[in-house]
Coordinates of C-alpha atoms and ligand atoms in Angstrom, one line a residue:
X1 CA 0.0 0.0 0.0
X2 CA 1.3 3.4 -0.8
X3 CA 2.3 6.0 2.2
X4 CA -0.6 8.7 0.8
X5 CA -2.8 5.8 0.9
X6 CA -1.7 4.7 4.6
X7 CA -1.7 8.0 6.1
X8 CA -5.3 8.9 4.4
X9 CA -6.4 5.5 5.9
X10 CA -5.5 6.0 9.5
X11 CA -6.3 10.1 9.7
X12 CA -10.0 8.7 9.0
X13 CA -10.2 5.5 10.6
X14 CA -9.1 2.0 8.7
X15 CA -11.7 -0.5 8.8
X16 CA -10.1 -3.9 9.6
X17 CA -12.2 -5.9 8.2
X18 CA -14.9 -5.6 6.0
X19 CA -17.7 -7.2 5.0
X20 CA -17.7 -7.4 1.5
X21 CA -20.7 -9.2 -1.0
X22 CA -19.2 -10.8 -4.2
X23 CA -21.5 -11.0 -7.4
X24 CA -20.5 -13.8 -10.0
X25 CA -21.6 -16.3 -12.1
X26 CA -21.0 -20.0 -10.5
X27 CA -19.8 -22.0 -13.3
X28 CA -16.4 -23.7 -14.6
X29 CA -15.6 -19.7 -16.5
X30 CA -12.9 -17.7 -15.7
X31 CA -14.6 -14.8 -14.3
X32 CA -16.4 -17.2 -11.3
X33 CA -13.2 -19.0 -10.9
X34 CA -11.5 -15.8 -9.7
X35 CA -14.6 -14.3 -8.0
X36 CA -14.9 -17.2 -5.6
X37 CA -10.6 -17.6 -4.9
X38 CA -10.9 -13.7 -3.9
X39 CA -13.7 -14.4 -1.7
X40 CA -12.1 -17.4 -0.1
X41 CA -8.4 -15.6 0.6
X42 CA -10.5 -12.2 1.5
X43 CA -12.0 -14.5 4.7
X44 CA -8.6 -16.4 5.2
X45 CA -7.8 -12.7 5.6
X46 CA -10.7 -12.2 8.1
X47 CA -13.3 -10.2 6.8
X48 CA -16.8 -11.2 6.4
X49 CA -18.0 -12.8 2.4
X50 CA -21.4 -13.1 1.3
X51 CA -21.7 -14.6 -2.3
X52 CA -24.9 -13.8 -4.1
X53 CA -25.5 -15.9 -7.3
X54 CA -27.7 -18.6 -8.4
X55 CA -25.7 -21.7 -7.9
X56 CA -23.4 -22.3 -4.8
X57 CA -19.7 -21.5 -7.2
X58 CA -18.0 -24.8 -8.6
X59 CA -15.3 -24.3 -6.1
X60 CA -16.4 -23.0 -3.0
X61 CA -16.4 -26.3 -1.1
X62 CA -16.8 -25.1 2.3
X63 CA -19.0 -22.6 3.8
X64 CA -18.0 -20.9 7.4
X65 CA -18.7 -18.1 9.6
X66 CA -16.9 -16.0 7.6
X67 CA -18.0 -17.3 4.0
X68 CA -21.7 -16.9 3.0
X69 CA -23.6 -18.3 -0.2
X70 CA -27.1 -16.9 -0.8
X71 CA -29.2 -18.4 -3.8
X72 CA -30.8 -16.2 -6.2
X73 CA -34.1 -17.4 -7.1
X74 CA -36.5 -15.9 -10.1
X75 CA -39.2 -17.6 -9.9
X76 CA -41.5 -18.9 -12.8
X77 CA -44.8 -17.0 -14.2
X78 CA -46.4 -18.1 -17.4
X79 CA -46.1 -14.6 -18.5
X80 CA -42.4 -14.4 -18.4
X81 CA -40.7 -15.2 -21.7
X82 CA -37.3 -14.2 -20.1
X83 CA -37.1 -14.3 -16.5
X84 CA -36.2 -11.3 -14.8
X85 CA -32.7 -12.3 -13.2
X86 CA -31.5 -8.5 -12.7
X87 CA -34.6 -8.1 -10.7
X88 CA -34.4 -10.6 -8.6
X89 CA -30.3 -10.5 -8.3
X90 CA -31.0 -6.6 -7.1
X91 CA -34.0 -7.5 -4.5
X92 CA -31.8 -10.1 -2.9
X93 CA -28.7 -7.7 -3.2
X94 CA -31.0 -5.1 -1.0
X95 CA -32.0 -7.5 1.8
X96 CA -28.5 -9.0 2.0
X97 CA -26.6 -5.6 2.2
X98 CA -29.2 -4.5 5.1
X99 CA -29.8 -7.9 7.1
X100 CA -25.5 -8.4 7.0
X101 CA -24.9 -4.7 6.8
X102 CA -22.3 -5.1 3.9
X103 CA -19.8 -2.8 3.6
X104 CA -18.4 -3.3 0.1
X105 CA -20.3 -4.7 -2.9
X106 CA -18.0 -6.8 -5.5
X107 CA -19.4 -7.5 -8.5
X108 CA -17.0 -10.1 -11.3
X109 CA -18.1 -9.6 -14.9
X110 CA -20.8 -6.6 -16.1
X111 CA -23.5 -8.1 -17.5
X112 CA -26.4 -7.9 -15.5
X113 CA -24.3 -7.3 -12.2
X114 CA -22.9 -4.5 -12.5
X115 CA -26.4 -3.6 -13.7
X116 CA -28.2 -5.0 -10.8
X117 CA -25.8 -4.1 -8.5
X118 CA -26.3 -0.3 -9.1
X119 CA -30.2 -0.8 -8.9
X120 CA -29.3 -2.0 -5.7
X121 CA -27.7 0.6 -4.4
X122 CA -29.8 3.4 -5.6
X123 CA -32.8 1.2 -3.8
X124 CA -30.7 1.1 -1.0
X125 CA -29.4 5.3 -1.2
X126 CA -33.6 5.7 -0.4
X127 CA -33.2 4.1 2.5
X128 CA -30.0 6.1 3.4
X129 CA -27.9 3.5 3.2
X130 CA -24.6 3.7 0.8
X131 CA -22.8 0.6 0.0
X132 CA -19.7 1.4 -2.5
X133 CA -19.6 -1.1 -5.5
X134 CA -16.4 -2.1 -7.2
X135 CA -17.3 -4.0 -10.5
X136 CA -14.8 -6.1 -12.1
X137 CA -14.4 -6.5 -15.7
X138 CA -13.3 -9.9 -16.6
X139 CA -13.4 -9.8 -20.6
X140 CA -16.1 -11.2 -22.5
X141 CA -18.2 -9.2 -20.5
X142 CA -16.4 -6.1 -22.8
X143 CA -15.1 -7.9 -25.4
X144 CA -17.7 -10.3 -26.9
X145 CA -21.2 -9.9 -25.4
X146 CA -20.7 -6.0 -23.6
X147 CA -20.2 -4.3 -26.5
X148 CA -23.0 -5.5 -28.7
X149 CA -25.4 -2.5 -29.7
X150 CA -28.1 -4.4 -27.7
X151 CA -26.7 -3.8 -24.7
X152 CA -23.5 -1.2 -25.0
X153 CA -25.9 1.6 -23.1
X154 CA -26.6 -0.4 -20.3
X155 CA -22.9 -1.8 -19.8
X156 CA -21.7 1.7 -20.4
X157 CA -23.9 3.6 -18.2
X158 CA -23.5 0.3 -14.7
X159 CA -19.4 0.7 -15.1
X160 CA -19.3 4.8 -15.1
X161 CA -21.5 4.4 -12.2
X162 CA -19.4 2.3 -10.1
X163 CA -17.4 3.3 -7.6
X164 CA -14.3 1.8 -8.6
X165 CA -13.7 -0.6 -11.9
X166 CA -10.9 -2.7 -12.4
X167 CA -9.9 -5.4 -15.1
X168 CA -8.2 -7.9 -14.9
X169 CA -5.3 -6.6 -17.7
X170 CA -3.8 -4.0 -19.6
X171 CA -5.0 -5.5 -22.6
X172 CA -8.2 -5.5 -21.6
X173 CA -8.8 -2.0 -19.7
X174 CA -7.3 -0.6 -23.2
X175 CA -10.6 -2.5 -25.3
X176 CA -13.0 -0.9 -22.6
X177 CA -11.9 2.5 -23.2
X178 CA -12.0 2.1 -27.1
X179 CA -15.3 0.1 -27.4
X180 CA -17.1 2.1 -24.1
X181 CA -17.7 5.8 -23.7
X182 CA -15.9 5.6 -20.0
X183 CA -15.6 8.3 -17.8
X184 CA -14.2 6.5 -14.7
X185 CA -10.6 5.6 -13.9
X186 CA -10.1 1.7 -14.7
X187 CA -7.2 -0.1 -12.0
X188 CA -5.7 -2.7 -13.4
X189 CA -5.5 -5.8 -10.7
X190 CA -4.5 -9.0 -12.6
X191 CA -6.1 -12.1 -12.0
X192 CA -4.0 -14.4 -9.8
X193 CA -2.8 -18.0 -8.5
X194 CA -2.4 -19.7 -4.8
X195 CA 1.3 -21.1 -5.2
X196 CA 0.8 -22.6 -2.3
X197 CA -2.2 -24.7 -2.8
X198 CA -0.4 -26.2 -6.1
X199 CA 3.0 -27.6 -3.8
X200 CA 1.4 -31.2 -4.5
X201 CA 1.4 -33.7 -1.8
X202 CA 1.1 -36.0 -4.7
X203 CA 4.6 -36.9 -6.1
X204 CA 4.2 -39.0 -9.5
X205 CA 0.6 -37.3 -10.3
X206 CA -0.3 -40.9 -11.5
X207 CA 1.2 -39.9 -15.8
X208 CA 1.1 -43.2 -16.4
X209 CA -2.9 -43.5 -16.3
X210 CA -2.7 -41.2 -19.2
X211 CA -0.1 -41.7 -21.3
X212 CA 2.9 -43.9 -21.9
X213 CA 6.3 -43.0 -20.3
X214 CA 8.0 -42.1 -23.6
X215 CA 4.7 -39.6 -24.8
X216 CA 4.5 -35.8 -24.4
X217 CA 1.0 -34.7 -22.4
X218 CA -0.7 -31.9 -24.1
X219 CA -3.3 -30.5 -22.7
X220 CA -6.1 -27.7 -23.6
X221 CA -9.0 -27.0 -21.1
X222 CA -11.3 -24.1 -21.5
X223 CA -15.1 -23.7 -22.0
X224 CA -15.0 -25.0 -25.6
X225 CA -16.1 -22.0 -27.0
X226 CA -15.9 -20.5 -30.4
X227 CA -13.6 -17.8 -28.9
X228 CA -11.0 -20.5 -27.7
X229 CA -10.4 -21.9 -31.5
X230 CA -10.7 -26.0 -30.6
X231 CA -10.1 -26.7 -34.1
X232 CA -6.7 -24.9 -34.0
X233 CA -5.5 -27.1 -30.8
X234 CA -6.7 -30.2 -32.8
X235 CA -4.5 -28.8 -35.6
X236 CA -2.0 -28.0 -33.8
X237 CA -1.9 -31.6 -32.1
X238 CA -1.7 -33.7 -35.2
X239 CA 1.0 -31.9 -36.7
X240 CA 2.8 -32.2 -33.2
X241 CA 2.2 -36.3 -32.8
X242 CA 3.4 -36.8 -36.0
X243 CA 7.1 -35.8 -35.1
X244 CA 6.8 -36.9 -31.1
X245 CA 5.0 -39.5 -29.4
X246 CA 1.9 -37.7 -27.6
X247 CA -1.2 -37.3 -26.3
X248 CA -3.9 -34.6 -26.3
X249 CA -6.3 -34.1 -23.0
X250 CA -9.0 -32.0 -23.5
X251 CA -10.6 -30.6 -20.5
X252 CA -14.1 -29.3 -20.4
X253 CA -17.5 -28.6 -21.8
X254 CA -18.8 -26.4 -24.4
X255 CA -20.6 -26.2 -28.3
X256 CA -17.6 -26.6 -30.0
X257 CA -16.9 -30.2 -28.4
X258 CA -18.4 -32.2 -30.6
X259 CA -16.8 -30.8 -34.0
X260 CA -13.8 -31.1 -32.4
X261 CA -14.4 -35.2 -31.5
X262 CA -15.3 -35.2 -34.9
X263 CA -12.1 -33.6 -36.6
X264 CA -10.1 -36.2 -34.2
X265 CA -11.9 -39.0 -36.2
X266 CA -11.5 -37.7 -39.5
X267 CA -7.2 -37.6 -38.7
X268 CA -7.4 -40.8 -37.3
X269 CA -6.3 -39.9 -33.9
X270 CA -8.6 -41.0 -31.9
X271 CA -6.2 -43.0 -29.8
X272 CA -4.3 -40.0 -28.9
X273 CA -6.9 -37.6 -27.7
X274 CA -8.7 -38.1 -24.9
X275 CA -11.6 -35.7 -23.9
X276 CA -12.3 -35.8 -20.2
X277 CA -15.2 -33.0 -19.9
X278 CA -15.3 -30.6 -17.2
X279 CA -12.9 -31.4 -14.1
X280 CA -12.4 -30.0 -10.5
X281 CA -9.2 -32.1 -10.4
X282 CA -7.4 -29.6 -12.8
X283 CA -4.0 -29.5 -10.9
X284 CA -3.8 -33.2 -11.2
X285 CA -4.1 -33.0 -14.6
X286 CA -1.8 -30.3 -15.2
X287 CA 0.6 -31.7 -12.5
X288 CA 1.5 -34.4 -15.4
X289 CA 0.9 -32.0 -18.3
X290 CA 3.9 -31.0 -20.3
X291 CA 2.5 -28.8 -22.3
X292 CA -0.8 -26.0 -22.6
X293 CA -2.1 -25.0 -25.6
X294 CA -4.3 -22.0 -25.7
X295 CA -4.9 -20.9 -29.7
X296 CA -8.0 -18.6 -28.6
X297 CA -9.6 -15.8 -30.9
X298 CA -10.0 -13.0 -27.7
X299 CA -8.7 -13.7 -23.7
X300 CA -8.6 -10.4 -21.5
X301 CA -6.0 -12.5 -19.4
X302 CA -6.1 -16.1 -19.8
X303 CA -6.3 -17.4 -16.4
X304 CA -6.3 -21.3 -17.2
X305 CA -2.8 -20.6 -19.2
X306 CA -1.5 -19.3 -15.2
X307 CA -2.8 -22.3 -13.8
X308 CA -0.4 -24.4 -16.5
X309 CA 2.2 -22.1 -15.6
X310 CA 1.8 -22.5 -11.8
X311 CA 1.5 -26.2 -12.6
X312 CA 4.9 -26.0 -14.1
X313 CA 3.4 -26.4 -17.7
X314 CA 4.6 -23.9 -20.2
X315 CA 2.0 -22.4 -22.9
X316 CA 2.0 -22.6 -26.7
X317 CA -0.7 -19.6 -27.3
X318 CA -2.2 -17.1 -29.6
X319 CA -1.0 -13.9 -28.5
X320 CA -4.4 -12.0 -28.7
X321 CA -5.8 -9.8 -25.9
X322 CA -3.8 -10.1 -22.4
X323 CA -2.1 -13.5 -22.9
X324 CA 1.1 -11.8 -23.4
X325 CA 0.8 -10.1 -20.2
X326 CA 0.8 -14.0 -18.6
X327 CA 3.0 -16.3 -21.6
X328 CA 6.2 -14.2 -22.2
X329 CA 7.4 -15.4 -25.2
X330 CA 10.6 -17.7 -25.5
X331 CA 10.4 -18.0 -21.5
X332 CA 7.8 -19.4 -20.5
X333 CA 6.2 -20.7 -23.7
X334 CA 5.2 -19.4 -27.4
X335 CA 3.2 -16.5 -29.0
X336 CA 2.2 -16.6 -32.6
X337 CA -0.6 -15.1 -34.5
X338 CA -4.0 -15.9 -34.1
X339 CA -5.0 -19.1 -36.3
X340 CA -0.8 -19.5 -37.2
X341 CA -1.3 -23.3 -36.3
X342 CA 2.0 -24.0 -38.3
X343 CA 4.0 -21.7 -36.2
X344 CA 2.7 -22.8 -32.5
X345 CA 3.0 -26.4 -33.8
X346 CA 6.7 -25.5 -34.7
X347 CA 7.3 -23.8 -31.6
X348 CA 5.2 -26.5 -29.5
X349 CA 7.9 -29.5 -30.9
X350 CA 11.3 -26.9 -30.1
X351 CA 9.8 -27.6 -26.4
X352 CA 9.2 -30.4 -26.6
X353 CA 11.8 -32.3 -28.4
X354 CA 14.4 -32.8 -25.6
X355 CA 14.2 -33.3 -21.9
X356 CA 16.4 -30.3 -21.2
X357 CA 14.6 -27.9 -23.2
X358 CA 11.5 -28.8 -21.6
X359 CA 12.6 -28.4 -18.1
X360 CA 14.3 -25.0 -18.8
X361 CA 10.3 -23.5 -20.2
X362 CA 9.0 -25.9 -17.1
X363 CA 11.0 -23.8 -14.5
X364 CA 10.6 -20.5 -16.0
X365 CA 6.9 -20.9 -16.5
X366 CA 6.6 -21.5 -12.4
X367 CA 9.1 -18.7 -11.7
X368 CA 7.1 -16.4 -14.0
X369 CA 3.7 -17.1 -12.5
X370 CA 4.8 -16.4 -9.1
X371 CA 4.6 -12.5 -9.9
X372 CA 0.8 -13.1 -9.9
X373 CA 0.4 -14.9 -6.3
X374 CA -2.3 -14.4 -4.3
X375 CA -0.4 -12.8 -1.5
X376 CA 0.4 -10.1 -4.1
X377 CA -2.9 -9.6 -6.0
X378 CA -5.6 -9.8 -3.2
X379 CA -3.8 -6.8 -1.1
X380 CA -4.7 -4.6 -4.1
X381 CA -8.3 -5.2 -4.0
X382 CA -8.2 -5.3 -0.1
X383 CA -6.3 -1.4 -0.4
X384 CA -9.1 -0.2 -3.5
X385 CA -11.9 -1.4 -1.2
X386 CA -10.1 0.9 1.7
X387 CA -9.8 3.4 -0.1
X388 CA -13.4 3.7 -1.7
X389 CA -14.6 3.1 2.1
X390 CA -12.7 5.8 3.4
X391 CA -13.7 8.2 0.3
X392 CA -17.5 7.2 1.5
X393 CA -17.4 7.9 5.1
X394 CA -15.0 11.3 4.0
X395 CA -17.4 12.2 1.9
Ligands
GMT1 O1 -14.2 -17.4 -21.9 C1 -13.7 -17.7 -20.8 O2 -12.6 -18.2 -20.6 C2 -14.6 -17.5 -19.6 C3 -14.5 -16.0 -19.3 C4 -15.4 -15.7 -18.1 O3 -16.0 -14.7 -18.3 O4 -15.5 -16.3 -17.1 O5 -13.2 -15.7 -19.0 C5 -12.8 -14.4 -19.1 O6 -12.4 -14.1 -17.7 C6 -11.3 -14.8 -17.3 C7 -11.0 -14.4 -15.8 O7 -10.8 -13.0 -15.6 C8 -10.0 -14.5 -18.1 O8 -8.9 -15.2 -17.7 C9 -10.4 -14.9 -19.6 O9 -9.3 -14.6 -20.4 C10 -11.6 -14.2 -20.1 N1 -12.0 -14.8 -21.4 C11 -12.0 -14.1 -22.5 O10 -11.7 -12.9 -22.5 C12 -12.4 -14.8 -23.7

């Protein structure tokens, strides 16, 4: 924390801790992923977290005294062609911040949150009560969905009325001011990783249920989306097994699954690729993974490609969006062009042609992610929710 900042904070009375409500969707994506590890190491931290979604998230396993989960519910009525989540998300944002008298309200990714979040709070400013709302832009949110005509107004309008906005990269805080007409300062606070949590107890991470001792592990996991290109890491497979023994895991779920089990019978790899669908034992996985692929079309950060690294697996990627912020190029992996399969298969076989090479990108990929540990990230959000809590009672 800066000195300006520390001084500011104790002249008008540092709140300890906080109790702080996180907005976010609950699935396998990126955006809830990070949502639910801040809330976790924010009450390891001692303050007070309340999530409000629809689904308890995929990896909040434990609830405590100091982590809440409260259910949104929209109920059904004939008349309803779409139900009204926003509504519902904003009631249940209103009787949470009063009955838990919140103190900071977090939401992860714009659309409807940050929407419903600022209903919330104007509901709320009737009732004289002020709850400061930081929303977090996670990328699609801007990128893909955000900035479509049909709702551009509504995303621009919910992140100029928030009190504070981050993203989650440069890359990314850069698209929001040139697709959005922004009028608010956007702080950059990158996603992050628990080094800790991935110092395996287990030793041999069990490779050979996967693969034979002499085969390279690929793996790709991701939402299997259009954005992430799953055709490309097919492509980008076959040329690579036919210089090196290998194997292709392919974690997760998505529209673009099938086509892609599809291609994999047309090369006649079916033998080599195995697709394992969505998975909450990802660091096993990646523990005996030698190498990520991540070919994708748009990622504001890429935070399964930090995982890898973290994991010790370096990444063969596209370099669109913020992945460069997270794959440095020639150290802890490759960048080529969007769609250049030829050049990240080239680049995927330099790694992985001799043991040596491998453990040199394996070592720097772990070194490199440790920039974007926990211990350093969650601080930042812990000093902008300070701050904005100090400029409330200030103000
Ligand atoms: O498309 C995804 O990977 C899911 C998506 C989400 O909204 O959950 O991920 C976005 O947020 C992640 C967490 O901040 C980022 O690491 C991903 O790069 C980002 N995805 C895209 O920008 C496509």
């Amino acid at each position: 924390m800066n000195q300006l900042l520390i001084s500011t904070l104790s002249r008008k009375q540092k709140k300890k801790y906080m109790k702080i409500a996180i907005v976010c969707y609950p699935t396998f994506g990126g955006s809830g992923v990070v949502a639910t590890e801040l809330g976790i190491a924010l009450s390891k931290r001692g303050h007070e977290v309340h999530f409000v979604t629809y689904k308890q998230p995929v990896r909040l396993a434990l609830l405590n005294e100091r982590i809440h989960f409260h259910e949104v519910n929209v109920p059904d009525y004939p008349l309803f062609h779409y139900q009204p989540y926003e509504l519902a998300l904003s009631s249940k944002l209103v009787r949470i911040i009063k009955k838990h008298k919140i103190d900071i309200l977090h939401v992860h990714y714009a659309i409807p949150h940050a929407y419903a979040g600022y209903m919330a709070k104007e509901m709320l400013k009737e009732e004289g009560i002020h709850v400061p709302m930081v929303t977090t832009l996670h990328g699609t949110d801007i990128t893909l969905v955000g900035s479509h005509p049909f709702y551009r107004p509504a995303v621009s309008f919910s992140i100029n009325k928030s009190d504070v906005v981050t993203s989650v990269s440069e890359s990314l805080k850069t698209d929001t001011l040139r697709l959005f007409d922004i009028t608010r300062h956007i702080d950059v606070v990158p996603n992050f990783i628990d080094m800790e949590a991935t110092n395996h107890e287990f030793t041999d991470c069990q490779r050979d249920l996967m693969a034979h001792e002499n085969e390279r592990i690929i793996t790709h996991i991701s939402n299997f989306r259009k954005v992430k290109r799953i055709q490309d890491v097919i492509e980008v497979f076959y040329r690579v097994q036919l210089e090196l023994p290998a194997k292709l895991l392919m974690v997760g779920e998505g529209p673009e699954r099938e086509d892609a089990e599809q291609r994999v019978k047309e090369l006649g790899i079916e033998d080599k690729v195995r697709f394992l669908g969505n998975s909450n034992e990802i660091d096993k996985i990646l523990c005996f993974s030698d190498l990520f692929l991540l070919p994708s079309e748009a990622e504001s950060f890429g935070l399964a490609a930090l995982e890898a690294m973290v994991n010790e697996v370096p990444v063969i990627s596209s370099n669109a969006g913020g992945i460069p912020e997270v794959n440095i190029d020639g150290v802890t992996g490759y960048l080529s062009n969007v769609g250049n399969i030829a050049d990240m298969a080239q680049n995927a076989i330099r790694i992985l042609q001799d043991g040596k090479t491998l453990r040199t990108f394996k070592d720097n990929a772990r070194r490199e992610a440790a920039k974007f540990d926990i211990h350093n990230i969650v601080p930042l959000y812990e000093e902008l929710y300070e701050k904005v809590l100090v400029n409330k009672v200030g103000s």
